[in-house]
CSV table of C-alpha atoms and ligand atoms in Angstrom, one decimal:
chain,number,residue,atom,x,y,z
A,1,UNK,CA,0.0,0.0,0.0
A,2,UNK,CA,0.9,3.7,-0.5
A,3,UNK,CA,1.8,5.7,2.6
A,4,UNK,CA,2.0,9.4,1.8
A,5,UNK,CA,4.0,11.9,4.5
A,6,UNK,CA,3.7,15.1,4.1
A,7,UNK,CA,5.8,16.6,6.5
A,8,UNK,CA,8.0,19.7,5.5
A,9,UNK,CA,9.4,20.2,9.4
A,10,UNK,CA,11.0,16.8,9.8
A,11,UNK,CA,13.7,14.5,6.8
A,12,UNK,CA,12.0,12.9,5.1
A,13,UNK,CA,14.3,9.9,5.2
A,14,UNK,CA,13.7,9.5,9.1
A,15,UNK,CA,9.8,8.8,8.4
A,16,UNK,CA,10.5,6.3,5.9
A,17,UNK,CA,12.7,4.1,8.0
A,18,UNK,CA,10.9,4.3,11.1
A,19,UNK,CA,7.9,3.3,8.9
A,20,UNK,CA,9.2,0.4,7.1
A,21,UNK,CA,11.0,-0.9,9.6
A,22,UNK,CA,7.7,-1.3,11.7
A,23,UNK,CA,6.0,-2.4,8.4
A,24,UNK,CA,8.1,-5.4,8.3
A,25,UNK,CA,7.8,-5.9,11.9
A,26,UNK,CA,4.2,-6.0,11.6
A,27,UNK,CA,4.2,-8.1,8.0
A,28,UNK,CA,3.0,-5.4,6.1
A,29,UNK,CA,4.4,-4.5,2.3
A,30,UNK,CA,4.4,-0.7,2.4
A,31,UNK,CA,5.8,1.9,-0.1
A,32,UNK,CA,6.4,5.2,1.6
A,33,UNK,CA,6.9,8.5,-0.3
A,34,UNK,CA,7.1,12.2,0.2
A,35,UNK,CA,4.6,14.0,-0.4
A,36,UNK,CA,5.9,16.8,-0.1
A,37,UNK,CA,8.3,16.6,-3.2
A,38,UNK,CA,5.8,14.3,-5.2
A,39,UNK,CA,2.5,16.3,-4.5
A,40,UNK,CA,0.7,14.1,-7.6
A,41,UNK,CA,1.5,10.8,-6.6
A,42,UNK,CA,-1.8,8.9,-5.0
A,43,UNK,CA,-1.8,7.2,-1.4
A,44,UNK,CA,-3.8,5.1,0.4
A,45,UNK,CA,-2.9,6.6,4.3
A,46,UNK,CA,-1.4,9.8,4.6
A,47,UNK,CA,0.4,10.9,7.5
A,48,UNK,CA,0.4,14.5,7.5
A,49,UNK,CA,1.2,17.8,9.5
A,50,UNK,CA,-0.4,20.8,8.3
A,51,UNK,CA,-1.0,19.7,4.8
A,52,UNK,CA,-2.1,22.2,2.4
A,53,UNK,CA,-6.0,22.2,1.0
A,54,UNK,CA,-5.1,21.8,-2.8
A,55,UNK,CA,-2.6,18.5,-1.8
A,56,UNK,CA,-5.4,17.0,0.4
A,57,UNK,CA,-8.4,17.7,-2.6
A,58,UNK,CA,-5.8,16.1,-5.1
A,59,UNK,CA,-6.0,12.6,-2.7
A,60,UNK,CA,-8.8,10.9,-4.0
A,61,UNK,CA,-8.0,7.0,-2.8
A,62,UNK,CA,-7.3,7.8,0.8
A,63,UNK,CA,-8.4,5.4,3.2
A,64,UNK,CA,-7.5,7.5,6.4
A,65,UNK,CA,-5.2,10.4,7.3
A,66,UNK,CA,-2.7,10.0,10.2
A,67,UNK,CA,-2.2,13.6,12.2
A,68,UNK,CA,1.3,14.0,13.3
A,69,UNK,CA,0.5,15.6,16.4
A,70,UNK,CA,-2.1,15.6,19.1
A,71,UNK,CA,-4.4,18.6,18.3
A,72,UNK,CA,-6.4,18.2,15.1
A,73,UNK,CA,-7.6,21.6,14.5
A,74,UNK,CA,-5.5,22.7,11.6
A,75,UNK,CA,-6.7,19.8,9.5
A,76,UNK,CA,-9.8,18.6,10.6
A,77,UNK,CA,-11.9,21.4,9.2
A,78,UNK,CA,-9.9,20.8,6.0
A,79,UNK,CA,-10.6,17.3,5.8
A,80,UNK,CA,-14.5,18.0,6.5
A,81,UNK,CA,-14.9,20.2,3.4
A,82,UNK,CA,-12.2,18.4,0.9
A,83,UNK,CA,-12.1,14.7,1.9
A,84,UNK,CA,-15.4,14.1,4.3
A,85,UNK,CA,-16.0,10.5,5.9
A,86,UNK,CA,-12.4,9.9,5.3
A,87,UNK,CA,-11.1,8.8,9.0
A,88,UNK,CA,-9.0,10.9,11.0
A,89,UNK,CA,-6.2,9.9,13.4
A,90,UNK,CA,-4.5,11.5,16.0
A,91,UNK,CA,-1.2,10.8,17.5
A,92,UNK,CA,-2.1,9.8,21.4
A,93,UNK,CA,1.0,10.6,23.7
A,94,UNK,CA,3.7,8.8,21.7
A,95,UNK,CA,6.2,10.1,23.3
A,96,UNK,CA,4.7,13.7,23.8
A,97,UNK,CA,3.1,13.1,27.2
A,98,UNK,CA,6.7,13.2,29.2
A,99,UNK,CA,7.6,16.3,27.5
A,100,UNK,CA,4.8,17.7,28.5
A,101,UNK,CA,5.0,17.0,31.5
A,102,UNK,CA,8.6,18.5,32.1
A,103,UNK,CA,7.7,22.0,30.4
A,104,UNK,CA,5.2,22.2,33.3
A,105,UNK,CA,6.8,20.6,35.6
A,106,UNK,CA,9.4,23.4,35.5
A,107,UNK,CA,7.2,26.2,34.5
A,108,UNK,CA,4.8,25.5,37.9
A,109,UNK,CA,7.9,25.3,39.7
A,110,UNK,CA,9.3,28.5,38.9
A,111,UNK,CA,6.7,29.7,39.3
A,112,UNK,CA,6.2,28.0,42.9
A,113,UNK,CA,9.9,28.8,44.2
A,114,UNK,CA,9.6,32.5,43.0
A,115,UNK,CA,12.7,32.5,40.9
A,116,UNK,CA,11.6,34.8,38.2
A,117,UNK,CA,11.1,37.0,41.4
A,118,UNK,CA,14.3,36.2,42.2
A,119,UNK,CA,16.4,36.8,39.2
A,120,UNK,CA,14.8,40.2,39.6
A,121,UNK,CA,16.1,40.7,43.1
A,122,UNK,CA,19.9,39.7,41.1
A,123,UNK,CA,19.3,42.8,38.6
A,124,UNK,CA,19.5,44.7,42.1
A,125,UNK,CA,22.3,42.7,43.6
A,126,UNK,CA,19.6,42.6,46.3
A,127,UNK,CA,19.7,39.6,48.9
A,128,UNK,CA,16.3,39.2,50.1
A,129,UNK,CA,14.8,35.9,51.1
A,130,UNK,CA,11.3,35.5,49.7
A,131,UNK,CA,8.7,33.5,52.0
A,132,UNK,CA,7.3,30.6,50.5
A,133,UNK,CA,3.9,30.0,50.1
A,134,UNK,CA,2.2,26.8,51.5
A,135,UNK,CA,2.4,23.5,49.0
A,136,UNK,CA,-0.7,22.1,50.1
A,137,UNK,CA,-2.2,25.5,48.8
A,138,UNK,CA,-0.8,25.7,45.7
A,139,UNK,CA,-3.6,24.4,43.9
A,140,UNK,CA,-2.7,23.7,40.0
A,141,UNK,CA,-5.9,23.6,37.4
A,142,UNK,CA,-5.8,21.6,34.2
A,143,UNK,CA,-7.7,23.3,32.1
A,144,UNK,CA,-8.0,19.9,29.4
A,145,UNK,CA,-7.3,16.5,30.6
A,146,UNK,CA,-6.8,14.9,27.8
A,147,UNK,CA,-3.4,12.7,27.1
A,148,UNK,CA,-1.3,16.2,27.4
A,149,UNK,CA,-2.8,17.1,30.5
A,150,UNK,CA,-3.5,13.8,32.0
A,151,UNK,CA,0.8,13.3,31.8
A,152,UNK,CA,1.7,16.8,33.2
A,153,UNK,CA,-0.9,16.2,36.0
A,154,UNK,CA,0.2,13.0,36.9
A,155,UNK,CA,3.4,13.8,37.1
A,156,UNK,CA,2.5,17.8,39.8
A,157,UNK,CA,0.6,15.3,41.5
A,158,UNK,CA,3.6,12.9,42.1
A,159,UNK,CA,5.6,15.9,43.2
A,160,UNK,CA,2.5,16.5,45.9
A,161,UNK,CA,1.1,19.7,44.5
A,162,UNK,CA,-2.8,19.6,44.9
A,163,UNK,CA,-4.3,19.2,41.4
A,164,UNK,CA,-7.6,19.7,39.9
A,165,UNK,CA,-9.6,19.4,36.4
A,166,UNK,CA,-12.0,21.8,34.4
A,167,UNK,CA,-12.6,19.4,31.3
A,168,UNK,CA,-15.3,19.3,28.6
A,169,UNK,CA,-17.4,16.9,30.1
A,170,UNK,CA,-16.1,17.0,33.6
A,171,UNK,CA,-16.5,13.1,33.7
A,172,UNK,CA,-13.5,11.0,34.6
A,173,UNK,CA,-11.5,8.8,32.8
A,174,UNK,CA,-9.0,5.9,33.1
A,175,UNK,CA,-5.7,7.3,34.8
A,176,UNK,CA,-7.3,10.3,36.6
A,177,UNK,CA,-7.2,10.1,40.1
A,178,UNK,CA,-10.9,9.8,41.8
A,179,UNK,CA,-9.1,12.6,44.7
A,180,UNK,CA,-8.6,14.8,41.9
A,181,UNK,CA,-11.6,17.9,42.1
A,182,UNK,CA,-13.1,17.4,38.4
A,183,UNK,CA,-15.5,19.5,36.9
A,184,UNK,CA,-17.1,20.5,33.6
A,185,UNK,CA,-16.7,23.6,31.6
A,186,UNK,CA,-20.2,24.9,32.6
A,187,UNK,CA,-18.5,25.6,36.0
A,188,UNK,CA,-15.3,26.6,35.0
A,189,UNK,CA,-15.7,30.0,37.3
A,190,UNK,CA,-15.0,28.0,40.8
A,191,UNK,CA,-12.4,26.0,38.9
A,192,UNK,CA,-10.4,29.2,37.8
A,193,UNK,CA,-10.7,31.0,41.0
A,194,UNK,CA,-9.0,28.7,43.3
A,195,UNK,CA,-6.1,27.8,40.8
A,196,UNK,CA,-3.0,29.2,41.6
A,197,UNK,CA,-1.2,27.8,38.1
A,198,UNK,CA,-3.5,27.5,35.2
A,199,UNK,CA,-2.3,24.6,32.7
A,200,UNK,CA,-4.3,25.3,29.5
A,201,UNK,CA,-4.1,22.3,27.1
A,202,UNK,CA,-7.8,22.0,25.9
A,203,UNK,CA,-8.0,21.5,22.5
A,204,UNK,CA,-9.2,24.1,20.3
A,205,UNK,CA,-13.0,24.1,19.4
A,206,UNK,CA,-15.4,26.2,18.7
A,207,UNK,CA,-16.5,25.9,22.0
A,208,UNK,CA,-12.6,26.7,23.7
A,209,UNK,CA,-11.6,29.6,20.7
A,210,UNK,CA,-11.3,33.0,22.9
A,211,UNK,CA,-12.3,31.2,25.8
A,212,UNK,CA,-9.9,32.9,28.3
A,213,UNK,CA,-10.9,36.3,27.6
A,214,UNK,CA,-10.3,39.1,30.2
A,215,UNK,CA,-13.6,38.4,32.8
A,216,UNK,CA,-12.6,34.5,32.7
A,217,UNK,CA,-8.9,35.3,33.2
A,218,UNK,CA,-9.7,38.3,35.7
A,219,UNK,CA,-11.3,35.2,38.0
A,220,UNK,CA,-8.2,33.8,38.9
A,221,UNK,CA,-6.6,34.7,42.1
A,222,UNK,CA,-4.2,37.8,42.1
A,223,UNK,CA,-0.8,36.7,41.3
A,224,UNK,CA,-1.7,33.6,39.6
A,225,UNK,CA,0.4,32.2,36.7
A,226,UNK,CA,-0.8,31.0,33.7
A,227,UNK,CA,1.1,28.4,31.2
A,228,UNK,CA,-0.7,27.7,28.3
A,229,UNK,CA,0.9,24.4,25.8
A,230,UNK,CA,-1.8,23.3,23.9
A,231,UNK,CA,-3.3,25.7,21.5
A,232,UNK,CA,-2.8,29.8,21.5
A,233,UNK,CA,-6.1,30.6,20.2
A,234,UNK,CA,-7.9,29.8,23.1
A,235,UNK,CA,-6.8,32.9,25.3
A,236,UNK,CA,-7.0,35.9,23.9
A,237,UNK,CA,-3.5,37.6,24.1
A,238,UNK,CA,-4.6,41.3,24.4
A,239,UNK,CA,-6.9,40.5,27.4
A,240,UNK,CA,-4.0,38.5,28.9
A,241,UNK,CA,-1.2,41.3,28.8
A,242,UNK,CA,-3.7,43.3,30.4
A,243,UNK,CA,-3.7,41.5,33.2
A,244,UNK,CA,-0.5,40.6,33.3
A,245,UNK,CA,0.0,44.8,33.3
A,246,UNK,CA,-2.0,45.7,36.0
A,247,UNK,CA,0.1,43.0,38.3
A,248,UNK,CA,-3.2,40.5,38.5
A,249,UNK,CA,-1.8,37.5,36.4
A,250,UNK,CA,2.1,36.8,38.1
A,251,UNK,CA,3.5,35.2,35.2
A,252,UNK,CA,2.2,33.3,31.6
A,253,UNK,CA,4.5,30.8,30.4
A,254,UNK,CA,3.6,30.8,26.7
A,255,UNK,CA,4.3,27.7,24.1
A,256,UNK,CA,1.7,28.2,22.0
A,257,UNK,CA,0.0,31.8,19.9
A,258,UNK,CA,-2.8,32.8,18.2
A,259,UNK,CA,-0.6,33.3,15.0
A,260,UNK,CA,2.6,30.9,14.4
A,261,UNK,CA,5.1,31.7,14.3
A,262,UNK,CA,4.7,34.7,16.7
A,263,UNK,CA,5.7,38.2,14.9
A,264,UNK,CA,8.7,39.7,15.3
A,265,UNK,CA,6.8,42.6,17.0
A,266,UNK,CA,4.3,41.4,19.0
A,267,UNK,CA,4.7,42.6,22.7
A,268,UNK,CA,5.0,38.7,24.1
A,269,UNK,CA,8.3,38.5,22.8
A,270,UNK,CA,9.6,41.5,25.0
A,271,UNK,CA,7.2,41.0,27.9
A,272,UNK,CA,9.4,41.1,31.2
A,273,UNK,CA,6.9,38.5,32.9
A,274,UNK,CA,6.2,36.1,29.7
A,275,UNK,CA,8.6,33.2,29.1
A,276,UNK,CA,8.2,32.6,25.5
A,277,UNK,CA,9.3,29.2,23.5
A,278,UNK,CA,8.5,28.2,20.1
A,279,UNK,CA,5.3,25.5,20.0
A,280,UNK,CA,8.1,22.8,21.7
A,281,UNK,CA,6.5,21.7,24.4
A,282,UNK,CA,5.6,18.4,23.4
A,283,UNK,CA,7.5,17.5,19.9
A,284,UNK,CA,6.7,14.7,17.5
A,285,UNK,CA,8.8,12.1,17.7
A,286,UNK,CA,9.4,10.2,14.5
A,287,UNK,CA,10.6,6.4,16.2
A,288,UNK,CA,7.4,6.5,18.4
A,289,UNK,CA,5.0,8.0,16.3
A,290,UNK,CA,5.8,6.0,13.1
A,291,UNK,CA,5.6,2.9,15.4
A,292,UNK,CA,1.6,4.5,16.7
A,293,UNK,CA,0.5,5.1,12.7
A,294,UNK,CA,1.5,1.6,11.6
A,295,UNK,CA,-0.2,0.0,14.5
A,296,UNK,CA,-2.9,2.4,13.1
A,297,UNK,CA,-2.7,0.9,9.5
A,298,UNK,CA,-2.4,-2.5,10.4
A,299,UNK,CA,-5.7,-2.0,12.2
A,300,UNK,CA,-7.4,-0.8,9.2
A,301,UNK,CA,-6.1,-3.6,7.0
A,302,UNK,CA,-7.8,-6.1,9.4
A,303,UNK,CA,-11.0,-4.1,9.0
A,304,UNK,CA,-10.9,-2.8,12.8
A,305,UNK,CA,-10.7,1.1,13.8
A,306,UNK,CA,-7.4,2.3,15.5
A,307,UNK,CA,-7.5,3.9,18.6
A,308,UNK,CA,-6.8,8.0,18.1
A,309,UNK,CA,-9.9,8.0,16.0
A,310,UNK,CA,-10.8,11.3,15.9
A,311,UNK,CA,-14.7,12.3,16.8
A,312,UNK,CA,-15.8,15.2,13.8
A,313,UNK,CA,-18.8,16.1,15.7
A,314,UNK,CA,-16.4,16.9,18.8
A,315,UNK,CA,-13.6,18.4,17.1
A,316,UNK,CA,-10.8,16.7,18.6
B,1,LIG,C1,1.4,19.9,18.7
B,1,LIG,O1,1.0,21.0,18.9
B,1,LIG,C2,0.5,18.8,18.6
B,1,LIG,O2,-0.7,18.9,18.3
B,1,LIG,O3,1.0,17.6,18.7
């Protein structure tokens, strides 16, 4: 069968030989091309990040379409207009969920030992112990639980900082701990104003776009810090340097931007209280995720659906 990558970030090379060599490990006969430098040439799968529309509406055999990443929303409205009913899967961890976990593991803790208030006591050569505030009272809120934030709050919990949940549904699932508070997005108000870190990775919707807008973000306690990984376009930046100004919000750790990559003069990037990094949070990695997609494909060639299937009517 034809397997079509079309990803202009990554060597080629390294997909094709991570996905033959779990082809053959799995006893299927694949033939892997790049799409990218053959844009006419027909596939069965594709495995694709951010593919353009005319490439996709040229792909009239495909049997499913492999994200390489977790959030779907770049190509999912795409794929609804230009290829509908053709399945849509989504990469689930592989790999991602431990680096995740480490951006916030060290953004909450900064944040937690003070030491961007420290570097500014340096600037002044000024030696002045900070008190620290109470662990048990240092609530961290997922906002999205899904494999991204499940990881990262797995692992704050490990290092005994109190978690809790705002999800979608506000309904548990396997791997989230019952002690956990949990609770839908119709009652994200309480949820917002006893975190003290806000994790944002929902994905984005048209129920999450603009969702943190300056009366949501104004509910979080003064001098809380925000670190938002999973997609910009939920918060909406003006309303968060606002708040950031007027000394309500402590910090926002930012990965991720309404427009990517983020302008060369957009104020984030020279914003003395927002640590800015490049969408790298949680990078694809090409052994584990080729490894995920042919699991994927073998499961369609038996006639069964992988997991990762992505719900259209959800959007994610
Ligand atoms: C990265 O943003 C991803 O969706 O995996």
């Amino acid at each position: 069968m034809r397997l079509a990558v079309w990803d202009p970030g990554e060597v080629f090379r390294r997909w094709r030989d991570a996905l033959v060599q779990h082809a053959r490990e799995l006893g299927l006969s694949v033939d892997v091309f790049d799409a990218v430098a053959a844009p006419d040439a027909q596939a069965d799968f594709a495995l694709v990040w951010k593919p353009p529309a005319d490439w996709l509406a040229g792909q009239a055999g495909l049997r499913a379409v492999f994200n390489l990443g977790a959030g779907v929303d770049a190509v999912l409205p795409l794929m609804q207009r230009l290829v509908p009913g053709v399945p849509l899967v989504r990469l689930e961890d592989a790999g991602m969920g431990r680096q995740m976990a480490d951006y916030v593991a060290e953004a909450v803790l900064r944040a937690y030992r003070r030491m961007d208030d420290y570097a500014a006591l340096q600037a002044r050569s000024s030696w002045e112990p900070l008190p620290l505030p109470p662990r048990g009272g240092f609530q961290i809120g997922f906002l999205g639980l899904g494999q991204m934030g499940l990881a990262a709050a797995r692992r704050l919990a490990a290092m005994d900082f109190p978690v809790q949940a705002c999800t979608r549904s506000g309904t548990a699932r396997p791997g989230v701990d019952a002690a956990w508070p949990l609770v839908s997005l119709r009652r994200i108000d309480a949820f917002l104003a006893t975190s003290r870190v806000l994790v944002v990775l929902l994905p984005r919707t048209r129920e999450t776009d603009g969702l943190l807008d300056y009366r949501q973000l104004r509910q979080l306690p003064a001098g809380a810090h925000l670190i938002s990984a999973g997609r910009g376009a939920i918060i909406v930046e003006s309303d968060l340097i606002e708040l950031l100004d007027e000394g309500h919000l402590a910090s926002a750790t930012l990965d991720v931007f309404a427009r990517e990559p983020l302008p060369p003069t957009d104020p984030l990037w020279r914003h003395p209280r927002v640590p800015v990094t490049p969408h790298v949070a949680a990078q694809t990695l090409v052994g584990p995720s080729a490894a995920q997609v042919m699991r994927g494909i073998a499961a369609f060639e038996r006639g069964d659906l992988p997991s990762g299937l992505v719900d259209v009517a959800r959007g994610y």
